[in-house]
Amino acid sequence: MDLDDDKIDAAVLALLRLTLHDGRRTWKGFDWDSMDRLHRKGWITDPVGKAKSVAFTDEGLERSERLLQQLFGKGAEPEA
């Protein structure tokens, strides 16, 4: 199956928002490739290391909130 990495990254970023704590930290429990792509896009801090969480950048925090509502909010229609 040919998968769209950008769609996967959008879903992962939205789901990371569910574990938001301490203002901008989130637990890093997703595929390493996805987490690395989110870091390269500038939405989270570097996921490499022993810490069990990463921090959202300002842009990543805003984007994650929008995507969470867009993809998973009641009455929301996901964008293709």
Short mmCIF file of N, CA, C and O in Angstrom, two decimals, residues 26-63:
data_model
loop_
_atom_site.label_atom_id
_atom_site.label_comp_id
_atom_site.label_asym_id
_atom_site.label_seq_id
_atom_site.Cartn_x
_atom_site.Cartn_y
_atom_site.Cartn_z
N THR A 26 4.76 16.74 25.30
CA THR A 26 3.89 15.64 24.91
C THR A 26 4.69 14.35 24.94
O THR A 26 5.90 14.35 24.70
N TRP A 27 4.04 13.25 25.25
CA TRP A 27 4.72 11.96 25.31
C TRP A 27 5.03 11.48 23.91
O TRP A 27 4.20 11.58 23.01
N LYS A 28 6.21 10.95 23.71
CA LYS A 28 6.63 10.51 22.38
C LYS A 28 6.42 9.01 22.22
O LYS A 28 7.35 8.23 22.32
N GLY A 29 5.21 8.63 21.91
CA GLY A 29 4.88 7.21 21.80
C GLY A 29 4.53 6.78 20.40
O GLY A 29 3.78 5.82 20.23
N PHE A 30 5.06 7.43 19.40
CA PHE A 30 4.74 7.09 18.02
C PHE A 30 5.98 6.63 17.26
O PHE A 30 7.11 6.78 17.73
N ASP A 31 5.76 6.11 16.07
CA ASP A 31 6.80 5.64 15.18
C ASP A 31 7.93 6.67 15.06
O ASP A 31 7.68 7.86 14.89
N TRP A 32 9.17 6.18 15.14
CA TRP A 32 10.34 7.08 15.09
C TRP A 32 10.42 7.85 13.79
O TRP A 32 10.82 9.02 13.78
N ASP A 33 10.08 7.23 12.67
CA ASP A 33 10.13 7.94 11.39
C ASP A 33 9.17 9.13 11.39
O ASP A 33 9.52 10.21 10.94
N SER A 34 7.98 8.92 11.92
CA SER A 34 7.00 10.02 11.99
C SER A 34 7.50 11.13 12.91
O SER A 34 7.41 12.31 12.57
N MET A 35 8.03 10.74 14.06
CA MET A 35 8.51 11.74 15.00
C MET A 35 9.68 12.53 14.41
O MET A 35 9.76 13.75 14.57
N ASP A 36 10.56 11.86 13.68
CA ASP A 36 11.68 12.53 13.04
C ASP A 36 11.18 13.51 11.97
O ASP A 36 11.69 14.63 11.87
N ARG A 37 10.19 13.10 11.18
CA ARG A 37 9.64 14.01 10.17
C ARG A 37 9.00 15.24 10.82
O ARG A 37 9.17 16.36 10.33
N LEU A 38 8.30 15.05 11.93
CA LEU A 38 7.68 16.19 12.63
C LEU A 38 8.76 17.15 13.12
O LEU A 38 8.59 18.37 13.07
N HIS A 39 9.87 16.60 13.57
CA HIS A 39 10.99 17.44 14.01
C HIS A 39 11.58 18.21 12.83
O HIS A 39 11.82 19.41 12.92
N ARG A 40 11.80 17.52 11.72
CA ARG A 40 12.36 18.19 10.53
C ARG A 40 11.43 19.27 9.99
O ARG A 40 11.89 20.26 9.43
N LYS A 41 10.12 19.10 10.19
CA LYS A 41 9.16 20.11 9.75
C LYS A 41 9.09 21.28 10.72
O LYS A 41 8.43 22.28 10.44
N GLY A 42 9.75 21.15 11.88
CA GLY A 42 9.80 22.23 12.85
C GLY A 42 8.63 22.28 13.81
O GLY A 42 8.38 23.31 14.43
N TRP A 43 7.93 21.17 13.98
CA TRP A 43 6.75 21.16 14.83
C TRP A 43 6.99 20.62 16.23
O TRP A 43 6.21 20.87 17.15
N ILE A 44 8.08 19.84 16.41
CA ILE A 44 8.44 19.33 17.74
C ILE A 44 9.96 19.42 17.89
O ILE A 44 10.69 19.53 16.90
N THR A 45 10.41 19.34 19.14
CA THR A 45 11.85 19.30 19.40
C THR A 45 12.39 17.93 19.00
O THR A 45 11.62 17.00 18.75
N ASP A 46 13.70 17.81 18.98
CA ASP A 46 14.35 16.57 18.54
C ASP A 46 13.92 15.40 19.43
O ASP A 46 14.11 15.43 20.65
N PRO A 47 13.33 14.35 18.83
CA PRO A 47 12.85 13.22 19.63
C PRO A 47 13.94 12.25 20.05
O PRO A 47 13.69 11.35 20.85
N VAL A 48 15.16 12.40 19.52
CA VAL A 48 16.25 11.48 19.84
C VAL A 48 16.76 11.76 21.25
O VAL A 48 17.04 12.91 21.60
N GLY A 49 16.82 10.74 22.06
CA GLY A 49 17.31 10.88 23.42
C GLY A 49 16.51 10.02 24.38
O GLY A 49 15.56 9.34 24.00
N LYS A 50 16.91 10.05 25.64
CA LYS A 50 16.28 9.20 26.65
C LYS A 50 14.99 9.78 27.23
O LYS A 50 14.24 9.07 27.86
N ALA A 51 14.77 11.08 27.01
CA ALA A 51 13.55 11.69 27.54
C ALA A 51 12.33 11.01 26.94
O ALA A 51 12.33 10.61 25.78
N LYS A 52 11.29 10.88 27.74
CA LYS A 52 10.07 10.22 27.27
C LYS A 52 9.08 11.18 26.64
O LYS A 52 8.00 10.78 26.23
N SER A 53 9.48 12.45 26.56
CA SER A 53 8.59 13.43 25.95
C SER A 53 9.40 14.38 25.08
O SER A 53 10.62 14.43 25.15
N VAL A 54 8.67 15.11 24.24
CA VAL A 54 9.24 16.17 23.40
C VAL A 54 8.40 17.41 23.64
O VAL A 54 7.33 17.34 24.25
N ALA A 55 8.86 18.54 23.14
CA ALA A 55 8.09 19.77 23.27
C ALA A 55 7.61 20.20 21.89
O ALA A 55 8.32 20.04 20.90
N PHE A 56 6.40 20.75 21.86
CA PHE A 56 5.91 21.36 20.64
C PHE A 56 6.62 22.69 20.44
O PHE A 56 6.88 23.41 21.40
N THR A 57 6.89 23.03 19.19
CA THR A 57 7.30 24.40 18.89
C THR A 57 6.03 25.24 18.90
O THR A 57 4.91 24.70 18.98
N ASP A 58 6.17 26.57 18.81
CA ASP A 58 4.97 27.41 18.78
C ASP A 58 4.06 27.02 17.61
O ASP A 58 2.85 26.87 17.78
N GLU A 59 4.67 26.86 16.43
CA GLU A 59 3.88 26.48 15.25
C GLU A 59 3.26 25.09 15.41
O GLU A 59 2.11 24.87 15.06
N GLY A 60 4.04 24.17 15.97
CA GLY A 60 3.54 22.81 16.18
C GLY A 60 2.38 22.76 17.15
O GLY A 60 1.42 22.00 16.96
N LEU A 61 2.44 23.58 18.19
CA LEU A 61 1.36 23.62 19.18
C LEU A 61 0.08 24.12 18.54
O LEU A 61 -0.99 23.52 18.72
N GLU A 62 0.17 25.18 17.77
CA GLU A 62 -1.02 25.73 17.08
C GLU A 62 -1.55 24.74 16.05
O GLU A 62 -2.76 24.50 15.97
N ARG A 63 -0.66 24.18 15.25
CA ARG A 63 -1.07 23.24 14.21
C ARG A 63 -1.70 21.99 14.82
O ARG A 63 -2.71 21.49 14.31
#
